Coordinates of C-alpha atoms in Angstrom, one line a residue:
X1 CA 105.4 101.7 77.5
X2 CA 105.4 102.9 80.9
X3 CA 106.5 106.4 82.3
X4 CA 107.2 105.9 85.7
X5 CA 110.0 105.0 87.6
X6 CA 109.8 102.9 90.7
X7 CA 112.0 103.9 93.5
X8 CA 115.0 101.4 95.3
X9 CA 115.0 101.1 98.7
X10 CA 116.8 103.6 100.5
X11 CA 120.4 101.6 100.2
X12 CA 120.1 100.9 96.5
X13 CA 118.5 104.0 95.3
X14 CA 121.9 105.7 97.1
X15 CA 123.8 103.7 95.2
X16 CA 122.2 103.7 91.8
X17 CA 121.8 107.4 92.2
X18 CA 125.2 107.9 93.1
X19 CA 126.7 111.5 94.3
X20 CA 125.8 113.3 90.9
X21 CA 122.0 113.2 92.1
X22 CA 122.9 114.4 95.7
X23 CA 125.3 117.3 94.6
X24 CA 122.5 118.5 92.0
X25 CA 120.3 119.1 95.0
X26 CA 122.3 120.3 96.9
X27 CA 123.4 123.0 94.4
X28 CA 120.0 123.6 93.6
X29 CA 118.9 124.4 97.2
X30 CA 122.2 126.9 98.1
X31 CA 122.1 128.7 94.8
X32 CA 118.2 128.5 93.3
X33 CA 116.5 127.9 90.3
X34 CA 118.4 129.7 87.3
X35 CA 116.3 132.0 85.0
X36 CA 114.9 130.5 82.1
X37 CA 113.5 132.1 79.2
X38 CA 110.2 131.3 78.8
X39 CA 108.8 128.4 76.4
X40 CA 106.2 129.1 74.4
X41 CA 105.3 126.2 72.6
X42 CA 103.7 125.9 68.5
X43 CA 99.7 125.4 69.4
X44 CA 98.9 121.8 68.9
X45 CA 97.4 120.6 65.5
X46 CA 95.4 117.8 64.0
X47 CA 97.1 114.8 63.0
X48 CA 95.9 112.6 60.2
X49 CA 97.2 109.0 59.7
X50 CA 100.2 109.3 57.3
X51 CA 100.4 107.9 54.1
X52 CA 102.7 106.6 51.9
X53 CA 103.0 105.2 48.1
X54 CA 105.4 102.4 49.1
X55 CA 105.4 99.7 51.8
X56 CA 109.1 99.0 53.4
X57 CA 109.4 94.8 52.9
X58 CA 112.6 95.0 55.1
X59 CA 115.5 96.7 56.8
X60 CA 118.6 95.2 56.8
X61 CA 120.7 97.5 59.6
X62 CA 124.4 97.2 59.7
X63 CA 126.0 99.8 62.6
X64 CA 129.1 100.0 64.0
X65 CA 129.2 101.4 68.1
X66 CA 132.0 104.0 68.7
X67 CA 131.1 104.5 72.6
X68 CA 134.0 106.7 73.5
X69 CA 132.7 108.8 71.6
X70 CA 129.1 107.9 71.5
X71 CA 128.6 108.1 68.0
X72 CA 127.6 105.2 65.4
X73 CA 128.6 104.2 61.6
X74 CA 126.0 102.6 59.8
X75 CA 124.3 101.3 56.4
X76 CA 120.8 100.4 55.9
X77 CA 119.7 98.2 53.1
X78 CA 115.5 99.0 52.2
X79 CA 114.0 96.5 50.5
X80 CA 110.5 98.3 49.5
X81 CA 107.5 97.6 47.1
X82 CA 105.9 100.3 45.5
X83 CA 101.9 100.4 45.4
X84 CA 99.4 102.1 42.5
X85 CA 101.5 104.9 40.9
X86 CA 105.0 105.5 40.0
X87 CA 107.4 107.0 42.1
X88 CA 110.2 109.7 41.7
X89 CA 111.1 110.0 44.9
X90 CA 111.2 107.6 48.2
X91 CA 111.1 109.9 51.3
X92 CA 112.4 108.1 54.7
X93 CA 112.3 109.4 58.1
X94 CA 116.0 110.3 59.6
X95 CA 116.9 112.8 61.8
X96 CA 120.1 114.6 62.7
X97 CA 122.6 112.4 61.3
X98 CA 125.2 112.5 58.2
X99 CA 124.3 110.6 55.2
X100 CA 127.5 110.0 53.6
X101 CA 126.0 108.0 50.4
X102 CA 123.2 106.2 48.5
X103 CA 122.7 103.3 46.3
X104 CA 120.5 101.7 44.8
X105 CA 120.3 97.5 44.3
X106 CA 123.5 97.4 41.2
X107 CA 125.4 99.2 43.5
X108 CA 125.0 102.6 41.4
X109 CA 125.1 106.1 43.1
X110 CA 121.6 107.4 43.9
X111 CA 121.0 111.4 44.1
X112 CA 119.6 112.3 47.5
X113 CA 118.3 115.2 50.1
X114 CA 118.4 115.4 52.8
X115 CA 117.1 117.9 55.7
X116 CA 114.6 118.6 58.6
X117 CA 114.8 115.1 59.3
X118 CA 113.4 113.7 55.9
X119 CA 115.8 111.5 53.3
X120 CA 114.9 112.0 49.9
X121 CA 115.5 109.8 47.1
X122 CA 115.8 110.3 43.6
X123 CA 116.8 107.2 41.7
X124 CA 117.9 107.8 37.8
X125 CA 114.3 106.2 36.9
X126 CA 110.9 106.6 38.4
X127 CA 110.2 103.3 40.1
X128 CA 107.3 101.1 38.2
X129 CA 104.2 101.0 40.2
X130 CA 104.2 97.4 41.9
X131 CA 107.7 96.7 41.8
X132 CA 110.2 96.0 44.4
X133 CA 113.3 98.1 44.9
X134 CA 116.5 97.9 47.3
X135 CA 118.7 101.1 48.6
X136 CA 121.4 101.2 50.6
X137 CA 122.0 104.4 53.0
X138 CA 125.1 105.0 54.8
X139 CA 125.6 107.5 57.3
X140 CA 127.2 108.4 60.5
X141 CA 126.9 110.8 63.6
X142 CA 126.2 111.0 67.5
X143 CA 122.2 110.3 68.0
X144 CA 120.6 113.1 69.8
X145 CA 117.8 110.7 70.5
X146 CA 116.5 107.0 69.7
X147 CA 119.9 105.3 70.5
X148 CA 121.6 106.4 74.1
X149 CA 125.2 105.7 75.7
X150 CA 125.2 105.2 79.2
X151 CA 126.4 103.9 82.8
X152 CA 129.8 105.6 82.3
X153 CA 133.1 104.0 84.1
X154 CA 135.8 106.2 83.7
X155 CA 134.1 108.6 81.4
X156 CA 133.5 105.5 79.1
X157 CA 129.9 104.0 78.6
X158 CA 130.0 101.0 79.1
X159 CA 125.8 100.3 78.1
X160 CA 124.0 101.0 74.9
X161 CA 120.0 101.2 74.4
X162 CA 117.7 101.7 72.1
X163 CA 114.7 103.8 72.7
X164 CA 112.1 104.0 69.2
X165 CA 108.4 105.2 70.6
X166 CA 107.2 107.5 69.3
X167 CA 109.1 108.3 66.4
X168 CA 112.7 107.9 67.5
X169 CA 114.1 105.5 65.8
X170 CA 114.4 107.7 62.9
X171 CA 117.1 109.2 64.9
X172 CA 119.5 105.8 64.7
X173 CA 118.5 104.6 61.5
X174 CA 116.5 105.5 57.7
X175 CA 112.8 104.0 58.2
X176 CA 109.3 104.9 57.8
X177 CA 108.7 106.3 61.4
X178 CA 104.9 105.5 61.8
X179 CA 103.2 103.0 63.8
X180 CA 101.0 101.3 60.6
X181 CA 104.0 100.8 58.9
X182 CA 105.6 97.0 59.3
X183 CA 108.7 95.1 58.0
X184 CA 111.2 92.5 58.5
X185 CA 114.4 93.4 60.1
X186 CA 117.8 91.9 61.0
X187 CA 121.0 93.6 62.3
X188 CA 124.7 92.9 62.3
X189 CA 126.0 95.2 64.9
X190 CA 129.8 95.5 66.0
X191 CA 130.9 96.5 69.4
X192 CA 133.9 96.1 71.9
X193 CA 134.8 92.6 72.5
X194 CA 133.9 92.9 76.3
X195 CA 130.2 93.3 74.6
X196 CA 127.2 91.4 74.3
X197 CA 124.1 92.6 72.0
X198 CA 120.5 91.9 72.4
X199 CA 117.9 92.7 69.4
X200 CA 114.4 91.9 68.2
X201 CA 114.6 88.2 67.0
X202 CA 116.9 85.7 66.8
X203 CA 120.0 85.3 67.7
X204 CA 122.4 84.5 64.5
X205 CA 126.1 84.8 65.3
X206 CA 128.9 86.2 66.9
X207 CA 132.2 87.0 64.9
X208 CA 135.2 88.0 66.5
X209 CA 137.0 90.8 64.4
X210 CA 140.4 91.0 66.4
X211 CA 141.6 94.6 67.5
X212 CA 139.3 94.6 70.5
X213 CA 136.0 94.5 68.1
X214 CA 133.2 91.8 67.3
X215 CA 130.0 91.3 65.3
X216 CA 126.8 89.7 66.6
X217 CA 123.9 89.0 64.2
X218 CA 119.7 89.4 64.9
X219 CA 117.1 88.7 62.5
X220 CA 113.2 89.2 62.8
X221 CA 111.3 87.4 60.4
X222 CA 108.2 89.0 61.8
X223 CA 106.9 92.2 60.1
X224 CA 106.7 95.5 62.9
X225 CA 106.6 98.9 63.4
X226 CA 109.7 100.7 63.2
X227 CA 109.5 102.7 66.6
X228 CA 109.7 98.7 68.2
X229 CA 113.2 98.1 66.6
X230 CA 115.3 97.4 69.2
X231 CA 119.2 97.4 70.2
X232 CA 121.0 96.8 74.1
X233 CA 124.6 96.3 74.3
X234 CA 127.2 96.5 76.9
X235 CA 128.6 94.9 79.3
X236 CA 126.1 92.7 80.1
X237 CA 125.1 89.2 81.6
X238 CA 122.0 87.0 81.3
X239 CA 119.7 84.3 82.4
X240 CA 117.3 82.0 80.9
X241 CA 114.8 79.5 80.7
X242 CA 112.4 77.4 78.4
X243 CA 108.6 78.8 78.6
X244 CA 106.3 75.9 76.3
X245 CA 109.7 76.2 74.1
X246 CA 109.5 79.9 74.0
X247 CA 113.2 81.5 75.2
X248 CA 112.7 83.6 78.7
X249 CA 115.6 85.6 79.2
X250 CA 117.0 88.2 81.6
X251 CA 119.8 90.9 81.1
X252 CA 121.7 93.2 83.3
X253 CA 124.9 94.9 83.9
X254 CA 126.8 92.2 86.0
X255 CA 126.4 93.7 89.7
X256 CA 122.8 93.3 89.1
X257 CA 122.4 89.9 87.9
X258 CA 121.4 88.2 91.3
X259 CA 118.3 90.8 91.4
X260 CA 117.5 89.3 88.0
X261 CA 115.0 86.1 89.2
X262 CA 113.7 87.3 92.2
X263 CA 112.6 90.7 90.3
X264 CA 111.7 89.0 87.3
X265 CA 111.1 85.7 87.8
X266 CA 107.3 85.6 87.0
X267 CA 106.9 86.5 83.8
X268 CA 106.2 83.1 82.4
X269 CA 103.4 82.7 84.9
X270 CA 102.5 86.4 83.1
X271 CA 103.0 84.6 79.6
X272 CA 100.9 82.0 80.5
X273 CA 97.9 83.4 81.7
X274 CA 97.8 85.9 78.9
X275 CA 98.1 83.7 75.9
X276 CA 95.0 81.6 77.9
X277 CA 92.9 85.1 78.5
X278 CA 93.5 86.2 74.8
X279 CA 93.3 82.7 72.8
X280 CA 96.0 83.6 71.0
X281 CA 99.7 81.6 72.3
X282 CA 102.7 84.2 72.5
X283 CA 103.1 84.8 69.6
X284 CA 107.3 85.1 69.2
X285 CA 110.0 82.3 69.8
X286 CA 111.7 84.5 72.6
X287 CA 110.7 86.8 75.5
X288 CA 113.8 88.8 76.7
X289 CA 113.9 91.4 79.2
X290 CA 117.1 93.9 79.7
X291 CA 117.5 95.9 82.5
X292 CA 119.7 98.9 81.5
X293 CA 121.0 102.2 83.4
X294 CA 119.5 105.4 82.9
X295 CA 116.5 104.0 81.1
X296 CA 114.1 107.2 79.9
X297 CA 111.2 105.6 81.1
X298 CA 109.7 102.6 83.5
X299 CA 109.9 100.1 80.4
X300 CA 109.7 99.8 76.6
X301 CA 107.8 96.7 74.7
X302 CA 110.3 96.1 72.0
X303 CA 109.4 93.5 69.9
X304 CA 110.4 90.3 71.8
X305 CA 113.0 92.0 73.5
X306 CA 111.2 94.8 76.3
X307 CA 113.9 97.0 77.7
X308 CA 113.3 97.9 81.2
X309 CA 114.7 100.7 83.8
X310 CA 117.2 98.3 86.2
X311 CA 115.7 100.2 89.0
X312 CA 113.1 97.4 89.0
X313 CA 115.8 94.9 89.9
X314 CA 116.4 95.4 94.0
X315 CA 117.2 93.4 97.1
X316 CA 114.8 92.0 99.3
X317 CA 114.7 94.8 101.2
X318 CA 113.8 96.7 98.0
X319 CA 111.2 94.5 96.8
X320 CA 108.7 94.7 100.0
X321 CA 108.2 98.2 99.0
X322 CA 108.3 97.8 94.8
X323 CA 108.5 94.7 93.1
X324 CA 108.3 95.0 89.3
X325 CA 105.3 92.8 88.7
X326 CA 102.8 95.3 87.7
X327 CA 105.3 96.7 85.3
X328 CA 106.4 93.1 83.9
X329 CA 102.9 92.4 83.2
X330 CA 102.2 95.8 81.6
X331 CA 105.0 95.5 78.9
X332 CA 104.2 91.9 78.4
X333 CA 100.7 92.8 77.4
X334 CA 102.1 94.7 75.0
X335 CA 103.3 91.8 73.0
X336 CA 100.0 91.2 72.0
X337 CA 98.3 94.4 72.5
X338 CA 100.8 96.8 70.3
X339 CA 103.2 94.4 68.8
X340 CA 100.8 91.7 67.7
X341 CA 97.9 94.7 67.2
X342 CA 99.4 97.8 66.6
X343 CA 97.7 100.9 66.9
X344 CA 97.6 102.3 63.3
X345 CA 98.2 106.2 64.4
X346 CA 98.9 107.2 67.4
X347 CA 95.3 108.9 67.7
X348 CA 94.9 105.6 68.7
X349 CA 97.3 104.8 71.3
X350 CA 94.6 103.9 74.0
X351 CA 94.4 100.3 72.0
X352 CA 98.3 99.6 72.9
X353 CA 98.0 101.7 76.7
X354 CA 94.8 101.0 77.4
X355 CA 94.5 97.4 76.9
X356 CA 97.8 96.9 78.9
X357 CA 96.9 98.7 81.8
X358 CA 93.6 97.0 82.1
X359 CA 95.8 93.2 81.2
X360 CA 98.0 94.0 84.3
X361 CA 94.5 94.4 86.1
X362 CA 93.4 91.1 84.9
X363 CA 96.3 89.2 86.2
X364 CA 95.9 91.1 89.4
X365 CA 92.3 89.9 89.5
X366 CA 93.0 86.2 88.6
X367 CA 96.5 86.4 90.9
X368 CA 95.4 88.3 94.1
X369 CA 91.1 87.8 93.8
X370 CA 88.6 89.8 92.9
X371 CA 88.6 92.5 96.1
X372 CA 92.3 93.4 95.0
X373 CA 90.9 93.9 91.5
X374 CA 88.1 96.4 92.3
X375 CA 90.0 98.0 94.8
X376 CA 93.1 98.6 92.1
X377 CA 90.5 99.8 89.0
X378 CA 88.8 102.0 91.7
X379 CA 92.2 103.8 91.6
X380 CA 92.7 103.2 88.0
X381 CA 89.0 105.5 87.4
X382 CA 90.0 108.3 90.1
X383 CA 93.7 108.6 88.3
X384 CA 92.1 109.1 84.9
X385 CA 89.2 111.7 86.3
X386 CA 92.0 113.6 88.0
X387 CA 93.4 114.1 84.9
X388 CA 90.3 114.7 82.5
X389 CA 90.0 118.5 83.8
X390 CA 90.4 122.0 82.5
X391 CA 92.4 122.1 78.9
X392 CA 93.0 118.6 79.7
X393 CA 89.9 117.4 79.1
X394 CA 89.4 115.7 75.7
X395 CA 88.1 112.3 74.4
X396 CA 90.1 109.6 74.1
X397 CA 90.7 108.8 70.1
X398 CA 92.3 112.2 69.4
X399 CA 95.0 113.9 66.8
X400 CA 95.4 116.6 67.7
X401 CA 99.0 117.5 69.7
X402 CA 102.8 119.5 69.6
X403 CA 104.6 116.2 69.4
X404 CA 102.4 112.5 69.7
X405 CA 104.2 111.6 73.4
X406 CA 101.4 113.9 74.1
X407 CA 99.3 111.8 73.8
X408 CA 100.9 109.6 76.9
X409 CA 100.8 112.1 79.4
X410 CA 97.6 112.9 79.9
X411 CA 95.8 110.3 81.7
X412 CA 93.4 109.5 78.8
X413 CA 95.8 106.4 77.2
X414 CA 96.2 104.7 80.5
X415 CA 94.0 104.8 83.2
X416 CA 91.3 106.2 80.8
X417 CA 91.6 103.5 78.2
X418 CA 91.5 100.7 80.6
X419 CA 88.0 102.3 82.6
X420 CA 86.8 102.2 79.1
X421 CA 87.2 98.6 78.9
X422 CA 86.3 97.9 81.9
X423 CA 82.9 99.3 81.6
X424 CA 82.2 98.2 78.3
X425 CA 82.6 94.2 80.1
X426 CA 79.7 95.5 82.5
X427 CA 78.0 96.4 79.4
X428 CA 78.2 93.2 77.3
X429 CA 78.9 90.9 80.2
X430 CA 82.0 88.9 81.0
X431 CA 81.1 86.1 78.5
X432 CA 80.4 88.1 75.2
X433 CA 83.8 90.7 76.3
X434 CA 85.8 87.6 76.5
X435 CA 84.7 86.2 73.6
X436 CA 84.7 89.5 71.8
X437 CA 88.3 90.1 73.3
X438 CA 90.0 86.4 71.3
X439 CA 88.0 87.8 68.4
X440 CA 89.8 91.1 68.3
X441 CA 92.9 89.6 68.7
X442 CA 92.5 86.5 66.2
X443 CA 90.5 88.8 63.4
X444 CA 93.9 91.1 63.6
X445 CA 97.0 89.6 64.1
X446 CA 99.8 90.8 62.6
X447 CA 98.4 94.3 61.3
X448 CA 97.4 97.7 62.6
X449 CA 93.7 98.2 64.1
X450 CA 91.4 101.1 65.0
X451 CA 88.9 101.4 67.4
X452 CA 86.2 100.2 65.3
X453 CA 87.8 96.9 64.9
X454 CA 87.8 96.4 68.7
X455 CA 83.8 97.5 68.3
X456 CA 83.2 94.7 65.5
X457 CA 84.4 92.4 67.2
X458 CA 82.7 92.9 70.5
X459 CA 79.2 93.6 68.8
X460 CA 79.8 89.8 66.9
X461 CA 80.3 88.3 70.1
X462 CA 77.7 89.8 72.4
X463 CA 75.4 90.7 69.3
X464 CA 74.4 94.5 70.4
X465 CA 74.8 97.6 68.5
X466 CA 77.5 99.5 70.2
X467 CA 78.2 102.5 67.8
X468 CA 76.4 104.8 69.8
X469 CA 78.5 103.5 73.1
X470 CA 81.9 104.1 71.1
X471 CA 80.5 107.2 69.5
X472 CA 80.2 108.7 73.4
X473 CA 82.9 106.7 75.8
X474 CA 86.1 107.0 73.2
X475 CA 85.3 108.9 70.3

């Protein structure tokens, strides 16, 4: 993820802004700030990995999109395998929604509870230990967060995103909200006819349902977090091309799609170079990248499918002062460094923030040459130690935080994580770091990691002891 957003030039930001912006500051210079209460926040508290007796197999997501009046109907099927003891009760993460039933896999009511943003579920029989078990949830409501309605034309959205990190997506559908926690998914979703749908995986089918409503179908045979979950729909256009057989698309709303290429366009250079630098090829049959209004941040990895802020996609005017390549690179680090490796708590997030800040740094330093490089990290370092001061100041594995976007915020993930790694390749030399780097990646596909995996595999490839350099630079 990034949390910026780049800026238009002057002509184009006027016109994405639009006069909603301009009257807000105007108001807010005649008439002055209003008084607000003040906020006085719960004190931030340790946060140990969470743990759960079951392990979520996969989600099967049906939702219907209401966007007049943004609100959603949906049912989610949980396929889930319980692990050394029996179980009375399944709890699932979902917030601020109506669940309006539950059943299990016969189709037979299942008692429930449901408050403070957990689902509980009670079947007749306590579920065997090591045995599968399906339930069906349906419920309804407007999200207050995860999914969002947006660029409005006539009062009418005519754009819908999904938005899952940290632990949003509990907020559009049932799951287990936490990062170490990975399943299958697929998702029939139906929307106006004028709609498209982009989602994690393939693309199945499209079923027109008559009265202005159709269906379109997703499936992702790859097991992943919940948070990377991911839905766009609207009215939207797209273009694409064939990467080493791997699907590179590009979406936007239609008055945007000749920004898409020029904006875009290198990403399978970006592709490239990274599944060279980590030894391990893309790992997903599709790379898609969505440009949507209003987008809460400067881009979001989704699995196979990273959502971006279409303030990235300008004219030419636009792009000679921001072009989006640092932040196409960033998010497409991510596929391998927090989809492919995910972070196993957020204590941990410098493994998925870290790694891709210091990626887009690498590219910069095989792209632009090595002066470009150290002149960029120099400004990576000062950003961090600008940061790293006063109550700020902390190491970088840490728990303890109000709400874990904390942990994003601060300087420590970002710049912080990637002057980590760059001093630990002056430590081992580029060779071993390298070499320690395709270990990493190869010894953990496909699962969560911590930071002593990233240590293991550096000390097997440069053969030095580095607890004591972990113990003092991260932990």
């Amino acid at each position: 993820m990034r949390v910026f957003q780049p800026i238009r030039s002057r002509s184009s930001f006027t016109r994405a802004a639009g006069p909603s912006i301009l009257l807000a500051c105007a108001l807010a210079a005649s008439c002055g700030a209003p008084r607000l209460r003040p906020f006085d926040p719960a004190e931030p508290i340790a946060h140990p990995a969470r743990r759960v007796d079951f392990d979520v197999e996969h989600y099967a997501l049906e939702l219907e999109l209401f966007p007049a009046e943004r609100r959603i109907e949906g049912a989610c099927t949980l396929r889930l395998f319980t692990l050394e003891r029996a179980l009375a009760e399944v709890e699932l993460d979902l917030r601020d929604l109506e669940v309006s039933g539950v059943e299990d896999e016969r189709g037979q009511p299942v008692e429930f509870e449901h408050d403070a943003g957990k689902l509980r579920l009670r079947p007749a029989a306590a579920l065997r230990p090591r045995s599968f078990a399906s339930f069906t949830v349906r419920y309804r409501g407007a999200p207050r967060a995860g999914l969002w309605f947006v660029r409005e034309r006539d009062g009418q959205p005519t754009q819908v995103y999904s938005q899952g990190e940290c632990e949003d997506s509990s907020a559009w559908f049932p799951c287990v909200d936490a990062p170490d926690e990975r399943a299958t998914s697929e998702l029939r979703v139906v929307l106006p006819e004028r709609w498209r749908s982009l989602a994690a995986g393939e693309f199945v089918d499209r079923v027109e349902l008559g009265g202005g409503r159709a269906a379109e179908r997703w499936r992702m045979t790859s097991a992943h977090p919940a948070y990377l979950t991911t839905l766009v729909a609207g009215e939207l256009v797209s273009q694409a091309e064939r990467w080493n057989a791997v699907l590179v698309d590009y979406w936007s709303a239609p008055d945007l799609a000749p920004w898409l290429r020029p904006s875009l366009g290198a990403t399978p250079q970006v592709l490239s170079y990274f599944s060279e630098l980590t030894g391990a090829r893309y790992p997903w049959s599709k790379y898609s990248q969505s440009c949507v209004d209003n987008f809460r941040f400067g881009g979001m990895e989704n699995i196979t499918a990273t959502t971006l802020t279409d303030v990235v996609l300008s004219d030419e005017l636009g792009r000679r002062d921001y072009d989006a390549i640092d932040l196409v690179t960033h998010e497409a680090a991510h596929q391998w460094f927090g989809n492919l490796l995910t972070c196993e708590s957020w204590s941990e997030i410098w493994l998925n923030e870290g790694f891709a800040t210091y990626m887009t740094e690498l590219y910069r330093e095989a792209v632009e040459g090595v002066d470009a490089f150290r002149a960029s990290m120099r400004d990576v370092q000062d950003s961090y130690l600008a940061q790293d001061r006063g109550p700020q100041r902390r190491p970088t594995v840490w728990n303890v935080y109000r709400d874990p976007m904390d942990l994003f915020t601060t300087g420590h993930a970002y710049p912080g994580g990637a002057a980590r790694l760059h001093l630990l390749r002056f430590v081992v030399g580029d060779a071993a770091f390298f070499r320690g780097l395709a270990r990493y990646v190869a010894d953990n596909a496909a699962s969560s990691v911590d930071t002593a995996d990233l240590r293991r595999a550096i000390e097997r490839e440069s053969g030095l002891d580095l607890r004591r350099w972990f113990e003092q630079w991260l932990h």
